[in-house]
Amino acid sequence: MDLHTRYPGLDDLRKRAEQRIPRFVFEYLDSGTGLEATTHRNATKLQEVQFHPSILHGPQTPDLTTSLLGLDYALPFGIAPVGMSGLIWPNAERLLAAEAARANIPFCLSTVASQTPEHVAPVLGDNAWFQLYPPKDEAVLKDIVKRVKAAGFKALALTVDVPVASRRERQTRSGLTQPPRFTPRILAQTALRPAWALGIAREGQPRMRLLDNYIKDMRNLPSTEHIGYLLRTSPDISYVRRVRDAWDGPLILKGVMDARQISGLEEEGIDALWVSNHAGRQFDGAPASIDALPQIRAATSLPLIFDSGIGGGLDVLRALALGADFVMMGRAWHYALGALGEKGPAHLTDMFTKDIISNLGQIGVEHLADLPARLVAQ
């Protein structure tokens, strides 16, 4: 059966992923923090953004190509970092990096991925970014930056919205610890998901391999306070300057939500801002990312990357219309992996592309830059 017939939307992939990966893994992927109000707010507020439908505009040929940070991409969306991707689906980081290279979209690897930059390097295209959680040790910072550069990553996204560990109650209730411990409860869940279990057996127990060289104390921590918290610090502007000195490529500041806090960042050498509330996984009292986007757009001329709450191609267009230059997604790609394994990422790319083209036809827009003119005034 054609995948578009069986899995026409993201929610279909989510439901199938829930059936194929262990419960503790699905809770890790799917959960937010607190009562998950921010997670739900992200989606609800995106759905409130409306466009005027168009008539009598004749046949169209939409152009989805997008330029960002000196590179041209085939599509206006890419693959955001998710920690411990390899826990969600075996070999996830390489599968996602390979799809990004094939589709000519960006792929961003997390500091707390289950594979190292060197392991992913052979399948990277020219569109790879690295997401940096800020290590407090200067030598560790410089070594990670050196390794990332040597592996072929072109842009660095410094995450600034995780000053402390969040409290993800659903994730904690699932029994997940860091590093994962296969307790009887976890083993029972694993036994019900043979495809996932066989893949994990083949790839090895997921762990944050990049950190192996830097952290010898592999104590068990709560699921939300993983081993990376032994390494990192809460950055300030002087830390941003140190990263800028260490990295000579494009530098993105990830986790920006308040337009009042971005003054002067361009002068500090920041090349782009990433508007994100961590998809509701960090702070349950945050506004929806889409609500913060227009104010940030008005306050800066820097390129803006957007994530949080994206549920389909129409949401991508909503973010672009309100000021984003590019859209990234994390959970969506992992639902696709959980649902379809190695076939999942390509299906998601195709699904979102078709959805974007369909909605552009309804709006009467061929070029993404013309989207704001079709917005319904709020």
mmCIF file of C-alpha atoms in Angstrom:
data_model
loop_
_atom_site.group_PDB
_atom_site.id
_atom_site.type_symbol
_atom_site.label_atom_id
_atom_site.label_comp_id
_atom_site.label_asym_id
_atom_site.label_seq_id
_atom_site.Cartn_x
_atom_site.Cartn_y
_atom_site.Cartn_z
ATOM 1 C CA MET A 1 0.000 0.000 0.000
ATOM 2 C CA ASP A 2 1.184 3.514 -0.841
ATOM 3 C CA LEU A 3 2.518 5.257 2.266
ATOM 4 C CA HIS A 4 0.510 8.380 1.492
ATOM 5 C CA THR A 5 -2.661 6.314 1.568
ATOM 6 C CA ARG A 6 -1.895 4.715 4.911
ATOM 7 C CA TYR A 7 -0.056 7.624 6.570
ATOM 8 C CA PRO A 8 -1.329 10.841 4.974
ATOM 9 C CA GLY A 9 -0.672 13.071 7.980
ATOM 10 C CA LEU A 10 1.703 13.535 10.881
ATOM 11 C CA ASP A 11 -0.823 12.256 13.405
ATOM 12 C CA ASP A 12 -0.973 8.955 11.513
ATOM 13 C CA LEU A 13 2.787 8.601 11.942
ATOM 14 C CA ARG A 14 2.535 9.513 15.619
ATOM 15 C CA LYS A 15 -0.091 6.851 16.267
ATOM 16 C CA ARG A 16 1.912 4.212 14.404
ATOM 17 C CA ALA A 17 5.105 5.179 16.258
ATOM 18 C CA GLU A 18 3.301 4.702 19.564
ATOM 19 C CA GLN A 19 2.548 1.136 18.485
ATOM 20 C CA ARG A 20 6.146 0.345 17.457
ATOM 21 C CA ILE A 21 8.397 1.853 20.127
ATOM 22 C CA PRO A 22 8.384 1.009 23.854
ATOM 23 C CA ARG A 23 6.162 3.046 26.118
ATOM 24 C CA PHE A 24 9.046 4.694 27.989
ATOM 25 C CA VAL A 25 10.571 5.776 24.667
ATOM 26 C CA PHE A 26 7.312 7.196 23.340
ATOM 27 C CA GLU A 27 6.798 9.156 26.566
ATOM 28 C CA TYR A 28 10.295 10.610 26.213
ATOM 29 C CA LEU A 29 9.562 11.728 22.654
ATOM 30 C CA ASP A 30 5.978 12.850 23.038
ATOM 31 C CA SER A 31 5.967 14.569 26.435
ATOM 32 C CA GLY A 32 6.397 18.171 27.474
ATOM 33 C CA THR A 33 6.928 19.603 30.924
ATOM 34 C CA GLY A 34 4.433 20.431 33.670
ATOM 35 C CA LEU A 35 0.824 20.099 32.541
ATOM 36 C CA GLU A 36 2.050 20.392 28.927
ATOM 37 C CA ALA A 37 0.126 23.645 28.484
ATOM 38 C CA THR A 38 2.937 25.153 26.400
ATOM 39 C CA THR A 39 3.061 22.106 24.133
ATOM 40 C CA HIS A 40 -0.663 22.409 23.450
ATOM 41 C CA ARG A 41 -0.487 26.199 23.200
ATOM 42 C CA ASN A 42 2.124 25.932 20.440
ATOM 43 C CA ALA A 43 -0.233 23.904 18.253
ATOM 44 C CA THR A 44 -3.402 25.844 19.111
ATOM 45 C CA LYS A 45 -1.899 29.245 18.414
ATOM 46 C CA LEU A 46 -0.504 28.098 15.072
ATOM 47 C CA GLN A 47 -3.967 26.947 14.051
ATOM 48 C CA GLU A 48 -5.335 30.427 14.746
ATOM 49 C CA VAL A 49 -3.157 31.916 11.982
ATOM 50 C CA GLN A 50 -5.329 32.175 8.864
ATOM 51 C CA PHE A 51 -4.819 33.033 5.201
ATOM 52 C CA HIS A 52 -7.229 34.459 2.654
ATOM 53 C CA PRO A 53 -8.070 31.763 0.095
ATOM 54 C CA SER A 54 -7.504 32.879 -3.498
ATOM 55 C CA ILE A 55 -9.548 32.491 -6.674
ATOM 56 C CA LEU A 56 -8.950 33.191 -10.348
ATOM 57 C CA HIS A 57 -5.170 33.136 -10.048
ATOM 58 C CA GLY A 58 -4.671 30.548 -12.798
ATOM 59 C CA PRO A 59 -2.118 27.688 -12.850
ATOM 60 C CA GLN A 60 0.886 28.081 -10.574
ATOM 61 C CA THR A 61 4.324 26.567 -10.145
ATOM 62 C CA PRO A 62 5.332 27.063 -6.490
ATOM 63 C CA ASP A 63 8.996 27.713 -5.715
ATOM 64 C CA LEU A 64 9.992 26.188 -2.366
ATOM 65 C CA THR A 65 13.718 26.915 -2.533
ATOM 66 C CA THR A 66 15.025 28.894 0.407
ATOM 67 C CA SER A 67 18.326 30.652 1.132
ATOM 68 C CA LEU A 68 19.715 30.792 4.658
ATOM 69 C CA LEU A 69 23.170 31.589 6.035
ATOM 70 C CA GLY A 70 24.759 31.529 2.610
ATOM 71 C CA LEU A 71 23.291 28.198 1.490
ATOM 72 C CA ASP A 72 20.387 27.369 -0.810
ATOM 73 C CA TYR A 73 17.958 24.684 0.355
ATOM 74 C CA ALA A 74 15.370 22.813 -1.686
ATOM 75 C CA LEU A 75 12.681 23.256 0.972
ATOM 76 C CA PRO A 76 11.894 25.760 3.752
ATOM 77 C CA PHE A 77 12.075 23.189 6.565
ATOM 78 C CA GLY A 78 14.718 20.976 8.152
ATOM 79 C CA ILE A 79 15.586 18.544 10.928
ATOM 80 C CA ALA A 80 15.934 19.996 14.429
ATOM 81 C CA PRO A 81 18.123 18.391 17.108
ATOM 82 C CA VAL A 82 16.592 15.870 19.492
ATOM 83 C CA GLY A 83 18.669 14.463 22.324
ATOM 84 C CA MET A 84 19.205 10.717 22.333
ATOM 85 C CA SER A 85 17.640 10.229 18.899
ATOM 86 C CA GLY A 86 19.062 6.721 18.853
ATOM 87 C CA LEU A 87 16.880 5.814 21.812
ATOM 88 C CA ILE A 88 13.795 6.676 19.796
ATOM 89 C CA TRP A 89 14.889 4.639 16.795
ATOM 90 C CA PRO A 90 18.163 2.756 16.262
ATOM 91 C CA ASN A 91 20.719 4.623 14.112
ATOM 92 C CA ALA A 92 18.387 7.626 14.028
ATOM 93 C CA GLU A 93 21.055 10.304 13.655
ATOM 94 C CA ARG A 94 22.655 8.746 10.574
ATOM 95 C CA LEU A 95 19.267 8.026 9.003
ATOM 96 C CA LEU A 96 18.179 11.632 9.480
ATOM 97 C CA ALA A 97 21.485 13.074 8.315
ATOM 98 C CA ALA A 98 21.319 10.943 5.170
ATOM 99 C CA GLU A 99 17.780 12.132 4.429
ATOM 100 C CA ALA A 100 18.829 15.750 4.887
ATOM 101 C CA ALA A 101 21.661 15.273 2.396
ATOM 102 C CA ARG A 102 19.320 13.566 -0.083
ATOM 103 C CA ALA A 103 16.609 16.218 0.193
ATOM 104 C CA ASN A 104 19.020 19.177 0.470
ATOM 105 C CA ILE A 105 17.672 20.400 3.789
ATOM 106 C CA PRO A 106 19.563 21.133 7.024
ATOM 107 C CA PHE A 107 20.153 18.504 9.691
ATOM 108 C CA CYS A 108 21.125 19.580 13.216
ATOM 109 C CA LEU A 109 22.878 17.113 15.519
ATOM 110 C CA SER A 110 22.441 17.464 19.290
ATOM 111 C CA THR A 111 25.298 17.598 21.787
ATOM 112 C CA VAL A 112 23.445 14.844 23.646
ATOM 113 C CA ALA A 113 22.840 12.676 20.584
ATOM 114 C CA SER A 114 23.490 8.965 20.786
ATOM 115 C CA GLN A 115 26.075 9.179 17.977
ATOM 116 C CA THR A 116 29.177 11.346 17.753
ATOM 117 C CA PRO A 117 29.850 13.976 15.079
ATOM 118 C CA GLU A 118 32.545 11.690 13.678
ATOM 119 C CA HIS A 119 30.133 8.758 13.387
ATOM 120 C CA VAL A 120 27.585 10.843 11.493
ATOM 121 C CA ALA A 121 30.191 12.594 9.314
ATOM 122 C CA PRO A 122 30.270 10.061 6.423
ATOM 123 C CA VAL A 123 26.608 10.691 5.553
ATOM 124 C CA LEU A 124 26.528 14.471 6.042
ATOM 125 C CA GLY A 125 25.854 16.800 3.161
ATOM 126 C CA ASP A 126 26.917 20.441 3.015
ATOM 127 C CA ASN A 127 23.941 21.357 5.173
ATOM 128 C CA ALA A 128 24.815 20.016 8.624
ATOM 129 C CA TRP A 129 24.442 22.097 11.778
ATOM 130 C CA PHE A 130 25.516 21.237 15.311
ATOM 131 C CA GLN A 131 23.480 22.176 18.382
ATOM 132 C CA LEU A 132 25.739 23.053 21.310
ATOM 133 C CA TYR A 133 24.708 22.773 24.939
ATOM 134 C CA PRO A 134 27.250 25.078 26.607
ATOM 135 C CA PRO A 135 30.017 23.178 28.447
ATOM 136 C CA LYS A 136 31.361 25.100 31.409
ATOM 137 C CA ASP A 137 34.943 23.919 30.874
ATOM 138 C CA GLU A 138 36.764 26.050 28.288
ATOM 139 C CA ALA A 139 38.919 23.140 27.129
ATOM 140 C CA VAL A 140 35.841 20.974 26.559
ATOM 141 C CA LEU A 141 34.166 23.775 24.593
ATOM 142 C CA LYS A 142 37.182 24.188 22.328
ATOM 143 C CA ASP A 143 37.576 20.437 21.808
ATOM 144 C CA ILE A 144 33.914 19.931 20.882
ATOM 145 C CA VAL A 145 34.039 22.857 18.453
ATOM 146 C CA LYS A 146 37.210 21.441 16.897
ATOM 147 C CA ARG A 147 35.644 17.997 16.479
ATOM 148 C CA VAL A 148 32.437 19.417 15.011
ATOM 149 C CA LYS A 149 34.369 21.492 12.495
ATOM 150 C CA ALA A 150 36.541 18.557 11.457
ATOM 151 C CA ALA A 151 33.460 16.353 11.000
ATOM 152 C CA GLY A 152 32.040 18.765 8.425
ATOM 153 C CA PHE A 153 29.367 20.699 10.303
ATOM 154 C CA LYS A 154 28.858 24.150 8.797
ATOM 155 C CA ALA A 155 26.828 26.056 11.409
ATOM 156 C CA LEU A 156 26.715 26.061 15.207
ATOM 157 C CA ALA A 157 23.477 26.570 17.160
ATOM 158 C CA LEU A 158 24.189 27.593 20.749
ATOM 159 C CA THR A 159 21.215 26.626 22.925
ATOM 160 C CA VAL A 160 20.457 29.270 25.560
ATOM 161 C CA ASP A 161 17.005 28.286 26.822
ATOM 162 C CA VAL A 162 18.004 25.443 29.163
ATOM 163 C CA PRO A 163 19.563 27.177 32.181
ATOM 164 C CA VAL A 164 18.359 24.351 34.452
ATOM 165 C CA ALA A 165 16.843 20.908 33.977
ATOM 166 C CA SER A 166 13.128 20.803 33.276
ATOM 167 C CA ARG A 167 10.654 18.569 35.091
ATOM 168 C CA ARG A 168 8.981 16.310 32.541
ATOM 169 C CA GLU A 169 6.515 14.425 34.667
ATOM 170 C CA ARG A 170 5.253 12.054 31.969
ATOM 171 C CA GLN A 171 8.809 11.121 31.121
ATOM 172 C CA THR A 172 9.649 10.482 34.768
ATOM 173 C CA ARG A 173 6.565 8.331 35.316
ATOM 174 C CA SER A 174 7.616 6.143 32.391
ATOM 175 C CA GLY A 175 10.628 4.858 34.336
ATOM 176 C CA LEU A 176 13.280 6.270 32.016
ATOM 177 C CA THR A 177 16.646 7.136 33.584
ATOM 178 C CA GLN A 178 19.868 8.531 32.144
ATOM 179 C CA PRO A 179 21.731 6.564 31.101
ATOM 180 C CA PRO A 180 18.841 4.179 30.389
ATOM 181 C CA ARG A 181 18.666 1.198 32.747
ATOM 182 C CA PHE A 182 16.849 -1.897 31.540
ATOM 183 C CA THR A 183 14.860 -2.650 34.657
ATOM 184 C CA PRO A 184 12.228 -5.424 34.648
ATOM 185 C CA ARG A 185 9.588 -2.805 33.886
ATOM 186 C CA ILE A 186 11.555 -1.433 30.938
ATOM 187 C CA LEU A 187 12.411 -4.922 29.684
ATOM 188 C CA ALA A 188 8.726 -5.859 29.702
ATOM 189 C CA GLN A 189 7.923 -2.849 27.523
ATOM 190 C CA THR A 190 10.849 -3.635 25.237
ATOM 191 C CA ALA A 191 9.708 -7.224 24.699
ATOM 192 C CA LEU A 192 6.494 -5.921 23.160
ATOM 193 C CA ARG A 193 8.408 -3.974 20.484
ATOM 194 C CA PRO A 194 10.639 -6.522 18.701
ATOM 195 C CA ALA A 195 11.701 -4.362 15.731
ATOM 196 C CA TRP A 196 12.938 -1.629 18.064
ATOM 197 C CA ALA A 197 14.604 -4.163 20.380
ATOM 198 C CA LEU A 198 16.466 -5.896 17.548
ATOM 199 C CA GLY A 199 17.713 -2.576 16.255
ATOM 200 C CA ILE A 200 18.954 -1.530 19.685
ATOM 201 C CA ALA A 201 20.699 -4.884 20.069
ATOM 202 C CA ARG A 202 22.443 -4.283 16.755
ATOM 203 C CA GLU A 203 23.440 -0.645 17.441
ATOM 204 C CA GLY A 204 24.224 -0.998 21.153
ATOM 205 C CA GLN A 205 22.637 0.574 24.214
ATOM 206 C CA PRO A 206 21.907 4.256 23.559
ATOM 207 C CA ARG A 207 24.075 6.728 25.433
ATOM 208 C CA MET A 208 25.421 10.229 24.901
ATOM 209 C CA ARG A 209 28.588 9.164 23.129
ATOM 210 C CA LEU A 210 30.023 12.612 22.465
ATOM 211 C CA LEU A 211 30.250 13.142 26.211
ATOM 212 C CA ASP A 212 32.143 9.900 26.862
ATOM 213 C CA ASN A 213 35.501 11.658 26.501
ATOM 214 C CA TYR A 214 34.572 14.400 28.946
ATOM 215 C CA ILE A 215 32.541 12.763 31.705
ATOM 216 C CA LYS A 216 33.818 9.785 33.649
ATOM 217 C CA ASP A 217 31.156 9.911 36.367
ATOM 218 C CA MET A 218 28.331 7.984 34.662
ATOM 219 C CA ARG A 219 26.007 8.097 37.655
ATOM 220 C CA ASN A 220 22.312 7.365 37.231
ATOM 221 C CA LEU A 221 20.284 10.552 37.121
ATOM 222 C CA PRO A 222 16.566 11.305 36.819
ATOM 223 C CA SER A 223 15.345 11.098 33.235
ATOM 224 C CA THR A 224 15.129 14.869 32.872
ATOM 225 C CA GLU A 225 18.537 15.614 34.411
ATOM 226 C CA HIS A 226 20.763 13.600 32.133
ATOM 227 C CA ILE A 227 24.512 13.159 32.258
ATOM 228 C CA GLY A 228 25.002 16.267 30.121
ATOM 229 C CA TYR A 229 24.050 18.445 33.079
ATOM 230 C CA LEU A 230 27.323 17.424 34.738
ATOM 231 C CA LEU A 231 29.087 19.122 31.838
ATOM 232 C CA ARG A 232 27.107 22.233 30.978
ATOM 233 C CA THR A 233 26.623 25.721 32.332
ATOM 234 C CA SER A 234 23.996 28.452 32.050
ATOM 235 C CA PRO A 235 25.511 30.881 29.538
ATOM 236 C CA ASP A 236 25.691 34.667 29.678
ATOM 237 C CA ILE A 237 26.785 37.172 27.039
ATOM 238 C CA SER A 238 30.466 36.656 27.851
ATOM 239 C CA TYR A 239 29.978 32.960 27.108
ATOM 240 C CA VAL A 240 28.453 33.837 23.723
ATOM 241 C CA ARG A 241 31.587 35.843 22.977
ATOM 242 C CA ARG A 242 33.803 32.869 23.841
ATOM 243 C CA VAL A 243 31.822 30.638 21.498
ATOM 244 C CA ARG A 244 32.068 33.263 18.785
ATOM 245 C CA ASP A 245 35.839 33.355 19.242
ATOM 246 C CA ALA A 246 36.088 29.572 19.058
ATOM 247 C CA TRP A 247 33.828 29.055 16.024
ATOM 248 C CA ASP A 248 34.499 30.679 12.652
ATOM 249 C CA GLY A 249 31.315 29.616 10.867
ATOM 250 C CA PRO A 250 27.702 30.818 11.099
ATOM 251 C CA LEU A 251 26.574 31.089 14.733
ATOM 252 C CA ILE A 252 22.896 30.691 15.657
ATOM 253 C CA LEU A 253 21.407 31.533 19.047
ATOM 254 C CA LYS A 254 18.738 28.914 19.799
ATOM 255 C CA GLY A 255 15.858 29.387 22.239
ATOM 256 C CA VAL A 256 15.025 33.068 21.765
ATOM 257 C CA MET A 257 11.512 34.037 22.919
ATOM 258 C CA ASP A 258 11.680 37.660 24.126
ATOM 259 C CA ALA A 259 12.259 40.512 21.683
ATOM 260 C CA ARG A 260 13.440 42.700 24.563
ATOM 261 C CA GLN A 261 16.511 40.493 25.061
ATOM 262 C CA ILE A 262 17.976 40.470 21.562
ATOM 263 C CA SER A 263 19.361 43.999 21.336
ATOM 264 C CA GLY A 264 23.046 43.994 20.426
ATOM 265 C CA LEU A 265 23.280 40.317 19.476
ATOM 266 C CA GLU A 266 24.105 41.079 15.856
ATOM 267 C CA GLU A 267 27.016 43.217 17.043
ATOM 268 C CA GLU A 268 28.227 40.244 19.097
ATOM 269 C CA GLY A 269 28.579 38.203 15.909
ATOM 270 C CA ILE A 270 25.333 36.246 16.000
ATOM 271 C CA ASP A 271 24.295 35.320 12.455
ATOM 272 C CA ALA A 272 20.738 34.063 13.082
ATOM 273 C CA LEU A 273 18.203 33.670 15.889
ATOM 274 C CA TRP A 274 16.218 30.496 16.527
ATOM 275 C CA VAL A 275 12.763 31.287 17.921
ATOM 276 C CA SER A 276 11.758 28.317 20.071
ATOM 277 C CA ASN A 277 10.295 27.402 23.444
ATOM 278 C CA HIS A 278 11.929 23.974 23.228
ATOM 279 C CA ALA A 279 8.611 22.580 21.941
ATOM 280 C CA GLY A 280 7.119 22.904 25.413
ATOM 281 C CA ARG A 281 9.720 20.581 26.931
ATOM 282 C CA GLN A 282 11.445 23.148 29.129
ATOM 283 C CA PHE A 283 9.050 25.696 30.689
ATOM 284 C CA ASP A 284 5.286 25.279 30.912
ATOM 285 C CA GLY A 285 4.616 28.980 31.431
ATOM 286 C CA ALA A 286 6.032 30.144 28.105
ATOM 287 C CA PRO A 287 3.996 31.775 25.352
ATOM 288 C CA ALA A 288 3.548 29.931 22.092
ATOM 289 C CA SER A 289 6.563 30.322 19.841
ATOM 290 C CA ILE A 290 4.335 31.621 17.044
ATOM 291 C CA ASP A 291 3.116 34.430 19.330
ATOM 292 C CA ALA A 292 6.688 35.522 20.057
ATOM 293 C CA LEU A 293 7.757 35.407 16.409
ATOM 294 C CA PRO A 294 6.252 38.669 15.048
ATOM 295 C CA GLN A 295 7.705 40.786 17.868
ATOM 296 C CA ILE A 296 11.146 39.284 17.363
ATOM 297 C CA ARG A 297 10.862 39.800 13.611
ATOM 298 C CA ALA A 298 10.061 43.469 14.192
ATOM 299 C CA ALA A 299 13.062 43.876 16.497
ATOM 300 C CA THR A 300 15.831 42.466 14.282
ATOM 301 C CA SER A 301 17.010 42.109 10.709
ATOM 302 C CA LEU A 302 18.800 38.839 11.500
ATOM 303 C CA PRO A 303 17.513 35.652 9.850
ATOM 304 C CA LEU A 304 14.964 33.857 12.026
ATOM 305 C CA ILE A 305 14.612 30.108 12.378
ATOM 306 C CA PHE A 306 11.415 28.791 13.970
ATOM 307 C CA ASP A 307 10.285 25.626 15.721
ATOM 308 C CA SER A 308 7.653 24.329 18.179
ATOM 309 C CA GLY A 309 4.203 22.975 17.381
ATOM 310 C CA ILE A 310 4.590 22.295 13.656
ATOM 311 C CA GLY A 311 1.980 19.711 12.654
ATOM 312 C CA GLY A 312 1.955 19.951 8.867
ATOM 313 C CA GLY A 313 2.932 21.935 5.815
ATOM 314 C CA LEU A 314 0.346 24.622 6.525
ATOM 315 C CA ASP A 315 2.031 25.331 9.872
ATOM 316 C CA VAL A 316 5.328 25.811 8.036
ATOM 317 C CA LEU A 317 3.647 28.443 5.864
ATOM 318 C CA ARG A 318 2.132 30.122 8.927
ATOM 319 C CA ALA A 319 5.546 30.534 10.522
ATOM 320 C CA LEU A 320 7.081 31.859 7.304
ATOM 321 C CA ALA A 321 4.234 34.338 6.885
ATOM 322 C CA LEU A 322 4.750 35.729 10.393
ATOM 323 C CA GLY A 323 8.449 36.381 9.947
ATOM 324 C CA ALA A 324 10.444 33.149 10.002
ATOM 325 C CA ASP A 325 13.038 32.602 7.301
ATOM 326 C CA PHE A 326 13.181 28.870 7.948
ATOM 327 C CA VAL A 327 11.335 26.211 9.971
ATOM 328 C CA MET A 328 12.815 23.259 11.865
ATOM 329 C CA MET A 329 11.042 20.216 13.302
ATOM 330 C CA GLY A 330 12.227 17.628 15.801
ATOM 331 C CA ARG A 331 9.407 15.393 17.021
ATOM 332 C CA ALA A 332 7.921 14.985 13.543
ATOM 333 C CA TRP A 333 10.987 13.260 12.106
ATOM 334 C CA HIS A 334 11.122 10.906 15.070
ATOM 335 C CA TYR A 335 7.460 9.993 14.778
ATOM 336 C CA ALA A 336 8.300 9.104 11.183
ATOM 337 C CA LEU A 337 11.246 6.961 12.257
ATOM 338 C CA GLY A 338 9.208 5.230 14.934
ATOM 339 C CA ALA A 339 6.400 4.540 12.495
ATOM 340 C CA LEU A 340 8.321 3.470 9.406
ATOM 341 C CA GLY A 341 11.968 2.989 10.344
ATOM 342 C CA GLU A 342 14.418 3.999 7.650
ATOM 343 C CA LYS A 343 11.580 4.748 5.204
ATOM 344 C CA GLY A 344 10.079 7.308 7.562
ATOM 345 C CA PRO A 345 12.189 10.432 6.964
ATOM 346 C CA ALA A 346 11.770 10.405 3.177
ATOM 347 C CA HIS A 347 8.032 9.896 3.572
ATOM 348 C CA LEU A 348 7.813 12.863 5.930
ATOM 349 C CA THR A 349 9.771 15.056 3.512
ATOM 350 C CA ASP A 350 7.414 14.117 0.691
ATOM 351 C CA MET A 351 4.303 14.473 2.855
ATOM 352 C CA PHE A 352 5.198 17.979 4.056
ATOM 353 C CA THR A 353 6.268 19.050 0.572
ATOM 354 C CA LYS A 354 2.969 17.946 -0.945
ATOM 355 C CA ASP A 355 1.049 19.651 1.875
ATOM 356 C CA ILE A 356 2.924 22.921 1.371
ATOM 357 C CA ILE A 357 2.311 22.881 -2.387
ATOM 358 C CA SER A 358 -1.378 22.122 -1.897
ATOM 359 C CA ASN A 359 -1.846 24.968 0.582
ATOM 360 C CA LEU A 360 0.105 27.420 -1.566
ATOM 361 C CA GLY A 361 -2.358 26.627 -4.343
ATOM 362 C CA GLN A 362 -5.261 27.466 -2.066
ATOM 363 C CA ILE A 363 -3.652 30.715 -0.952
ATOM 364 C CA GLY A 364 -2.659 31.685 -4.489
ATOM 365 C CA VAL A 365 1.048 32.116 -3.771
ATOM 366 C CA GLU A 366 3.967 30.879 -5.864
ATOM 367 C CA HIS A 367 6.796 32.467 -3.886
ATOM 368 C CA LEU A 368 7.182 32.083 -0.134
ATOM 369 C CA ALA A 369 8.070 35.753 0.276
ATOM 370 C CA ASP A 370 4.501 36.648 -0.814
ATOM 371 C CA LEU A 371 2.845 34.777 2.077
ATOM 372 C CA PRO A 372 2.473 37.773 4.446
ATOM 373 C CA ALA A 373 0.212 39.548 1.964
ATOM 374 C CA ARG A 374 -2.323 36.705 2.166
ATOM 375 C CA LEU A 375 -2.604 36.672 5.986
ATOM 376 C CA VAL A 376 -5.950 37.391 7.573
ATOM 377 C CA ALA A 377 -5.452 40.343 9.913
ATOM 378 C CA GLN A 378 -5.493 39.319 13.563
#
